[in-house]
PDB file of C-alpha atoms and ligand atoms in Angstrom:
ATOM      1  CA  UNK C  27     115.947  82.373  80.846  1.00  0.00           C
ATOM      2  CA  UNK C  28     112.271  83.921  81.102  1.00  0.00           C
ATOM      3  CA  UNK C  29     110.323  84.722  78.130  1.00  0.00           C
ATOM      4  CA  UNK C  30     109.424  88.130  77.756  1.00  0.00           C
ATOM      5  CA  UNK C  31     106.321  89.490  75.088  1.00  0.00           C
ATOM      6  CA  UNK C  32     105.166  92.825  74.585  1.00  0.00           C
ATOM      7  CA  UNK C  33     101.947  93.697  73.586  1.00  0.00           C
ATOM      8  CA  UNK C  34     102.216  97.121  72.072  1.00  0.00           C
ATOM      9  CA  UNK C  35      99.293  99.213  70.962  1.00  0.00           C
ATOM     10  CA  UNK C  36      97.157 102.793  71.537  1.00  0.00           C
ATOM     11  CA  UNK C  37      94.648 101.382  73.668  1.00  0.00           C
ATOM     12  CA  UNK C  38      92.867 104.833  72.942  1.00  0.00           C
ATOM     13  CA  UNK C  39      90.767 103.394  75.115  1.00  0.00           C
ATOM     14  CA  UNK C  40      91.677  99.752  75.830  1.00  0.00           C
ATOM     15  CA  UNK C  41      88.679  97.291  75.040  1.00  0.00           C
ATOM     16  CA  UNK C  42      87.445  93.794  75.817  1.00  0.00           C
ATOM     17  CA  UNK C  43      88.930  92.910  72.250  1.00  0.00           C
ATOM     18  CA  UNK C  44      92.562  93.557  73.794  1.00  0.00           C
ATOM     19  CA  UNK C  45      91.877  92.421  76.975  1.00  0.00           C
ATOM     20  CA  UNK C  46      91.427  89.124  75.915  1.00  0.00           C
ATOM     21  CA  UNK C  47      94.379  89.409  74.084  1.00  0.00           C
ATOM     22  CA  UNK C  48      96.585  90.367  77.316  1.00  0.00           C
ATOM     23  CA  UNK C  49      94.880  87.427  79.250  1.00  0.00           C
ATOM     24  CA  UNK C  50      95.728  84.885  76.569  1.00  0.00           C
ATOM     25  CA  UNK C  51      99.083  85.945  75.734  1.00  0.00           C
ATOM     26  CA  UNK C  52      99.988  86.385  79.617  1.00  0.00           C
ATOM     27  CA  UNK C  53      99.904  82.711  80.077  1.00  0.00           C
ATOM     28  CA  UNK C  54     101.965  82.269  77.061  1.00  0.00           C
ATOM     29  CA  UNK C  55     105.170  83.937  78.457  1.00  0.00           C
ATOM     30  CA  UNK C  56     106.894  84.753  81.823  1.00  0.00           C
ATOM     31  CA  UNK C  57     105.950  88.165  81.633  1.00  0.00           C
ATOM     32  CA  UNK C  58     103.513  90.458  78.805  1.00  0.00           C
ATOM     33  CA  UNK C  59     104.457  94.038  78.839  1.00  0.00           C
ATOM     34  CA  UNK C  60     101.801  96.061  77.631  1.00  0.00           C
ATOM     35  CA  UNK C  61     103.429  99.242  75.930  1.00  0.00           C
ATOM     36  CA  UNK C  62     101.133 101.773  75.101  1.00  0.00           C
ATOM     37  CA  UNK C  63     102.364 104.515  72.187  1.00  0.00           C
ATOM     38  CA  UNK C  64     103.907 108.027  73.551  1.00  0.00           C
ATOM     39  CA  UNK C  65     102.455 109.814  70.086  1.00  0.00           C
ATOM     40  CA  UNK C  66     102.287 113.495  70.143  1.00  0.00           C
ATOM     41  CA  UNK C  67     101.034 113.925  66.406  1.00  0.00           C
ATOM     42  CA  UNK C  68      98.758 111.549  66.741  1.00  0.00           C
ATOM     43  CA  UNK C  69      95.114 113.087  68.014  1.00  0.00           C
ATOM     44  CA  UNK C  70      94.172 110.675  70.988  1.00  0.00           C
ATOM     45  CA  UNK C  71      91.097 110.920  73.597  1.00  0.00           C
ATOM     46  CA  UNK C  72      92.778 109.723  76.128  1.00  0.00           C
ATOM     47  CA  UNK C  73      96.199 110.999  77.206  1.00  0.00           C
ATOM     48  CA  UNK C  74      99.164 108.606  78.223  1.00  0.00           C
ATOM     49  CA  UNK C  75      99.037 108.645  81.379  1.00  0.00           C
ATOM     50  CA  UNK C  76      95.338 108.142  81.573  1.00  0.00           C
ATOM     51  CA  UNK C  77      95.662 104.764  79.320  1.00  0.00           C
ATOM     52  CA  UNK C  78      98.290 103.644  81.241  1.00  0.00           C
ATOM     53  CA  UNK C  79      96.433 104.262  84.567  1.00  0.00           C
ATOM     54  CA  UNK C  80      93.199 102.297  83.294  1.00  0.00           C
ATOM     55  CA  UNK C  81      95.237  99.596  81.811  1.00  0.00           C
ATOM     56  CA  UNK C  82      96.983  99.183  85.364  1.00  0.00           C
ATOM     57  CA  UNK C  83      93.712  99.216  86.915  1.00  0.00           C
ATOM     58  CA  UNK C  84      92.256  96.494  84.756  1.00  0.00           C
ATOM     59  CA  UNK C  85      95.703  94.217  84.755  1.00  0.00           C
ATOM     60  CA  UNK C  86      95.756  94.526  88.507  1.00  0.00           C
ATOM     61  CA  UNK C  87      94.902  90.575  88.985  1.00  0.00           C
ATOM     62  CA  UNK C  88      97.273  89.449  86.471  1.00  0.00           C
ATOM     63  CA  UNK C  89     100.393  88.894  88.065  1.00  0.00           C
ATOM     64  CA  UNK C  90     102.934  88.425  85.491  1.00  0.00           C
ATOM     65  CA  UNK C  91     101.513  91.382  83.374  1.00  0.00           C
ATOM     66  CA  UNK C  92     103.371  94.909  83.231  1.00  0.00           C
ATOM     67  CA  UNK C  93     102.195  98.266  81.789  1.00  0.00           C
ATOM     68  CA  UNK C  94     104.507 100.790  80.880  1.00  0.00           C
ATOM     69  CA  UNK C  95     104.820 103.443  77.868  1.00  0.00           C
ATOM     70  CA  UNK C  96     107.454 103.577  75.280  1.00  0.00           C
ATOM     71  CA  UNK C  97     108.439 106.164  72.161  1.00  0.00           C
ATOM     72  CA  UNK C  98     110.494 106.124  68.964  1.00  0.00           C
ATOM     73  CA  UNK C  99     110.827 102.108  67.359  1.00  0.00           C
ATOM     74  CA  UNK C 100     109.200  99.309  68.730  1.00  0.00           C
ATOM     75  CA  UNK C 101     112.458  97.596  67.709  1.00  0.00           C
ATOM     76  CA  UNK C 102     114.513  99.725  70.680  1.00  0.00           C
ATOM     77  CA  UNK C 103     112.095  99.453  73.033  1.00  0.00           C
ATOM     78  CA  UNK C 104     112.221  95.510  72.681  1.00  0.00           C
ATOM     79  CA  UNK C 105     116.159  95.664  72.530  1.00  0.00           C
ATOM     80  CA  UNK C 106     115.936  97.655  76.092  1.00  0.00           C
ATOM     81  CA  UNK C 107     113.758  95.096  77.139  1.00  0.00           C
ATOM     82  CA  UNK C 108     115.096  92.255  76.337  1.00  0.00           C
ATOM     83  CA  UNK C 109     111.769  91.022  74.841  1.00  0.00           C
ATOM     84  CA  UNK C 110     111.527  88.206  72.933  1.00  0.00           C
ATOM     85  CA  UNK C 111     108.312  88.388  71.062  1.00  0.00           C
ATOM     86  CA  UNK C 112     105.447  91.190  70.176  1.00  0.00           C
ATOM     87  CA  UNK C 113     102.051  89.978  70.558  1.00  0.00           C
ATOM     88  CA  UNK C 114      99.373  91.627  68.018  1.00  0.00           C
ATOM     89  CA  UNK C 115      95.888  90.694  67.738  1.00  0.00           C
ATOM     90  CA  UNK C 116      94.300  89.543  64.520  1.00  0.00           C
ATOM     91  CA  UNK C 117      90.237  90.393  63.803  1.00  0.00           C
ATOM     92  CA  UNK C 118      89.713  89.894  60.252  1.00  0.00           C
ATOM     93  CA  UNK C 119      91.889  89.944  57.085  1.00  0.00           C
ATOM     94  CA  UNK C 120      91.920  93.823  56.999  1.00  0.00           C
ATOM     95  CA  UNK C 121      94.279  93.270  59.836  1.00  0.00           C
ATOM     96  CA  UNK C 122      96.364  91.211  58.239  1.00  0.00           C
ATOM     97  CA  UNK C 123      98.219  93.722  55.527  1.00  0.00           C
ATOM     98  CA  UNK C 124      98.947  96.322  57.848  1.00  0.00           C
ATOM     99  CA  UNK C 125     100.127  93.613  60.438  1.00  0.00           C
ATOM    100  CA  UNK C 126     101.909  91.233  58.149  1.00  0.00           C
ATOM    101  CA  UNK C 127     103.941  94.966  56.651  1.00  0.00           C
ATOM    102  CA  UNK C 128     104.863  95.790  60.049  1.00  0.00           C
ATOM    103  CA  UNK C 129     106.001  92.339  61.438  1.00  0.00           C
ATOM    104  CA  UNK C 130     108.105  92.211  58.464  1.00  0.00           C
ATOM    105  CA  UNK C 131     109.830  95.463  59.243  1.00  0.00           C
ATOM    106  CA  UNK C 132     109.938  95.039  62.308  1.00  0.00           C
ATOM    107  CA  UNK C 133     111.650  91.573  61.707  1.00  0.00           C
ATOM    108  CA  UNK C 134     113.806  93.231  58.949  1.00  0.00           C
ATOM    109  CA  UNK C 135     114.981  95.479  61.457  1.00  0.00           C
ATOM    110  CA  UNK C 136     115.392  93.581  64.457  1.00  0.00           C
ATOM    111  CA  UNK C 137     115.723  89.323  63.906  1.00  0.00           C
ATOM    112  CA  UNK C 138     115.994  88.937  67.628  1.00  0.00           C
ATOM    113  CA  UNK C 139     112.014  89.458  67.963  1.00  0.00           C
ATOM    114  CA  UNK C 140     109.524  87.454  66.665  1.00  0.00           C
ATOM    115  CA  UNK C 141     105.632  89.243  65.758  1.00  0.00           C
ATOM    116  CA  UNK C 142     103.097  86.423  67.335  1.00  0.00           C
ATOM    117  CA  UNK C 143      99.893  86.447  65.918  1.00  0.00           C
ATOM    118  CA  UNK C 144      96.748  85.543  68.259  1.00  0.00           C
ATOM    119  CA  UNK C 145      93.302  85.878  66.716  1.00  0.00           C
ATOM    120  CA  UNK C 146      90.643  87.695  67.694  1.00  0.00           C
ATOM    121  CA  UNK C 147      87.729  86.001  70.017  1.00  0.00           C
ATOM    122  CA  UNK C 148      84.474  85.328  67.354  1.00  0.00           C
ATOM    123  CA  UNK C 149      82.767  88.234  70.514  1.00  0.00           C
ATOM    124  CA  UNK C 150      85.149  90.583  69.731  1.00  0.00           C
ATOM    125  CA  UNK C 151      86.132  90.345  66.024  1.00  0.00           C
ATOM    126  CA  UNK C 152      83.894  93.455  65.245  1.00  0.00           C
ATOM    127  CA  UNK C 153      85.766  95.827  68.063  1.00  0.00           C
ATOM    128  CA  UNK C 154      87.837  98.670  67.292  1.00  0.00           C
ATOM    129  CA  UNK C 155      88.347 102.090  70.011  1.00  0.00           C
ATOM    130  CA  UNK C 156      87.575 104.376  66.867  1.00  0.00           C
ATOM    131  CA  UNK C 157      83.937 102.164  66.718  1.00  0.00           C
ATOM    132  CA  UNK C 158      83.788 102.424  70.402  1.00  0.00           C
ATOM    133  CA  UNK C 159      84.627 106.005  70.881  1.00  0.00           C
ATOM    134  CA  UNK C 160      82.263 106.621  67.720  1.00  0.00           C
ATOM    135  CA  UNK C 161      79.342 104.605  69.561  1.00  0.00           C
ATOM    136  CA  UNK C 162      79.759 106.464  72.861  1.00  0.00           C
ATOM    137  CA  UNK C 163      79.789 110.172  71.891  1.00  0.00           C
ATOM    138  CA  UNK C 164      76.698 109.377  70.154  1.00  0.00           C
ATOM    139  CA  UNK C 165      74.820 107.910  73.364  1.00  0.00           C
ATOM    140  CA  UNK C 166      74.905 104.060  72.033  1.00  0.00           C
ATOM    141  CA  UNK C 167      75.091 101.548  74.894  1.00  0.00           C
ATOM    142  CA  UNK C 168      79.110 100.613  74.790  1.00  0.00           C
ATOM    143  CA  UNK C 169      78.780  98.745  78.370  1.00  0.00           C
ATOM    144  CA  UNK C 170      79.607  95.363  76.764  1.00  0.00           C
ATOM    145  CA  UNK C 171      82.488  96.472  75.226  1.00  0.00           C
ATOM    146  CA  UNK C 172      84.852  97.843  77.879  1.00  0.00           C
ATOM    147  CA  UNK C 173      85.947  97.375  81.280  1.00  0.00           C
ATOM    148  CA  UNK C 174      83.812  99.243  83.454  1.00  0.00           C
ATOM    149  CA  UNK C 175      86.716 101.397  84.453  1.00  0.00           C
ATOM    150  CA  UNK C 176      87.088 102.766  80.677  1.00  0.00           C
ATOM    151  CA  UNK C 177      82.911 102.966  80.718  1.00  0.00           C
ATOM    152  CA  UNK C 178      83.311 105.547  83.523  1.00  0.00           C
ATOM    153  CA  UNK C 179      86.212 107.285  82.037  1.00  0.00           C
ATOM    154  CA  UNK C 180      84.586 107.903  78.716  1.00  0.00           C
ATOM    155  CA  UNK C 181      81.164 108.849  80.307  1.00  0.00           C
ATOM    156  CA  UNK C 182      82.921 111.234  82.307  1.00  0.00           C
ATOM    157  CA  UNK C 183      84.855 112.510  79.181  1.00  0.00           C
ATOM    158  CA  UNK C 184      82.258 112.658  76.784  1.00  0.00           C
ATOM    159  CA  UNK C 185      79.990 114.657  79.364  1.00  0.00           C
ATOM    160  CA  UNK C 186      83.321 117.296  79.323  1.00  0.00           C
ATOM    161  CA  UNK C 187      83.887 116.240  83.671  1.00  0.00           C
ATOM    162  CA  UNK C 188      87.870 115.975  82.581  1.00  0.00           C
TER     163      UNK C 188
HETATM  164  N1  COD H   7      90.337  91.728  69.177  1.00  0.00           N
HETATM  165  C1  COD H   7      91.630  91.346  69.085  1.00  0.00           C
HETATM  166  N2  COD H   7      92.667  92.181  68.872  1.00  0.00           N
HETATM  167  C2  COD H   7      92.390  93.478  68.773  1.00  0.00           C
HETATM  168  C3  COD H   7      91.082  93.988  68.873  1.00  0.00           C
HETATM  169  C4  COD H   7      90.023  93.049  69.076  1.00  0.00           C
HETATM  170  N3  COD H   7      88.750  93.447  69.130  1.00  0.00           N
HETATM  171  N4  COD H   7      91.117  95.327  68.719  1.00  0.00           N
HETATM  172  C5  COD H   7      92.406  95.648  68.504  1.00  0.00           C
HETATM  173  N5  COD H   7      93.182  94.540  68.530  1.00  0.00           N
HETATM  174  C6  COD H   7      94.623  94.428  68.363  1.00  0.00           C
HETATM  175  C7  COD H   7      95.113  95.167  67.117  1.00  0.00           C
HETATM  176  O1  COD H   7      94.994  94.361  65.974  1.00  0.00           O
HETATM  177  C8  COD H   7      96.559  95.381  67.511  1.00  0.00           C
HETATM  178  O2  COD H   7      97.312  94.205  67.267  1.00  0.00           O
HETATM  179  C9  COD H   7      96.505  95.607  69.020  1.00  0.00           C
HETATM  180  O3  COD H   7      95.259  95.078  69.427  1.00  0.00           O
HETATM  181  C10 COD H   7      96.603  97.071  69.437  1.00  0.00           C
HETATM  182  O4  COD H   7      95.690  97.821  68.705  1.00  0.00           O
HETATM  183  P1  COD H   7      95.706  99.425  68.702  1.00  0.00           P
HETATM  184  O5  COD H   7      94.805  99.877  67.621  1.00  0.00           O
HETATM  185  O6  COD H   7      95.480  99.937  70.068  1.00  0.00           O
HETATM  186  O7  COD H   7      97.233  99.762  68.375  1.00  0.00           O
HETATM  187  P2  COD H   7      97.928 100.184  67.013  1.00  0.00           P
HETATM  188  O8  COD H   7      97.655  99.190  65.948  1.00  0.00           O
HETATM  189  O9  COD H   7      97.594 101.619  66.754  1.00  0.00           O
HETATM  190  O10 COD H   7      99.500 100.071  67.426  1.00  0.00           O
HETATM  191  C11 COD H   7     100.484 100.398  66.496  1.00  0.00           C
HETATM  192  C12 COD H   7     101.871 100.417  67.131  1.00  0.00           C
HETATM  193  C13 COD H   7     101.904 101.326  68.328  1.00  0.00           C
HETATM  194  C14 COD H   7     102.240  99.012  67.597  1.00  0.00           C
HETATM  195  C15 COD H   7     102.855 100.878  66.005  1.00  0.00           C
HETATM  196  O11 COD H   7     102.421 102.099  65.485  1.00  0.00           O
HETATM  197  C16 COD H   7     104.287 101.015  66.491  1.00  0.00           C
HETATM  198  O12 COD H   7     104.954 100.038  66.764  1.00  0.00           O
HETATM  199  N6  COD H   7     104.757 102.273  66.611  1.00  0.00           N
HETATM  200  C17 COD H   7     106.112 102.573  67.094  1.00  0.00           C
HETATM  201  C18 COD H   7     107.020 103.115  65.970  1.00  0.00           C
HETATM  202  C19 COD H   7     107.577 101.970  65.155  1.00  0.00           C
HETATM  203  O13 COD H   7     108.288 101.100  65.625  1.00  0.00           O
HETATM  204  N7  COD H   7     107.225 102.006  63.869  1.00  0.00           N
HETATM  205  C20 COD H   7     107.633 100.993  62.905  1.00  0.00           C
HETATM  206  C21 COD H   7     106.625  99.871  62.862  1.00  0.00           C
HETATM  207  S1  COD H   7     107.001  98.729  61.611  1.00  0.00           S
END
């Protein structure tokens, strides 16, 4: 049976932080579905579809990765999926309450899905999309950040193009 891990998340935009993330937990399992948030109360830059797009665009080459979107619990969306774990990234033990809380829950509420932890790459501990959304709209250099694609996307936002 193949082993199936989701990697939910905003990605409001998507980062080198959780890039790494995808290309390390993609050889891990069979297949790493990315599942970005549907949140309408939440106050995003992006909107779905446009973080889905750019995260298709920058998965392209990895062959056993799949983006898609999902709403309501985590928990259902793995059920539908038949996913067997949820990948999170750790950067620093801020993470940890908020992730430890919700891996518990999400455990509490679902004991067919395990939370896997991978930690952050020492070049990207420091990374967040607030800090690199914060950097950008006020004309800091966030090239070494992002994926090109996302650099273009949030020059062409931040300059009011779309
Ligand atoms: N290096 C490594 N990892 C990173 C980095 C970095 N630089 N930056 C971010 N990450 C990790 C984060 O720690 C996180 O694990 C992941 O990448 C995604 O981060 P975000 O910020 O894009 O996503 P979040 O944390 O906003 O996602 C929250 C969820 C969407 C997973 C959560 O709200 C959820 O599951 N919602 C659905 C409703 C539900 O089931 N609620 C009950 C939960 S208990």
């Amino acid at each position: 049976m193949s082993k199936i891990a989701v990697y939910p998340g905003s990605f409001d935009p998507i980062t080198k932080g959780h890039l790494d993330i995808i290309v390390r937990g993609s050889k891990l399992f069979d297949k790493l579905i990315v599942a970005v948030l549907k949140n309408q109360s939440k106050k995003s830059m992006f909107t779905i579809d446009e973080r889905v797009d750019m995260l298709k665009l920058i998965t392209n080459d990895i062959p056993n990765v799949e983006v898609d979107m999902f709403s309501g619990l985590l928990v259902d969306y793995c059920k539908d999926k038949e996913v067997n774990a949820i990948i999170r990234g750790l950067r620093a033990i801020s993470d940890f309450e908020y992730e430890l809380q919700m891996a518990q829950m999400n455990r509490q509420l679902n004991q067919e899905v395990e939370t896997i932890f991978l930690t952050t790459s020492t070049q990207y501990s420091f990374l967040s999309s607030s800090l690199v959304k914060e950097v950008a709209s006020l004309n800091g250099d966030i090239g070494e950040f992002v994926p090109d694609i996302v650099l273009n996307e949030l020059n062409k936002k931040l300059k009011g193009d779309v």
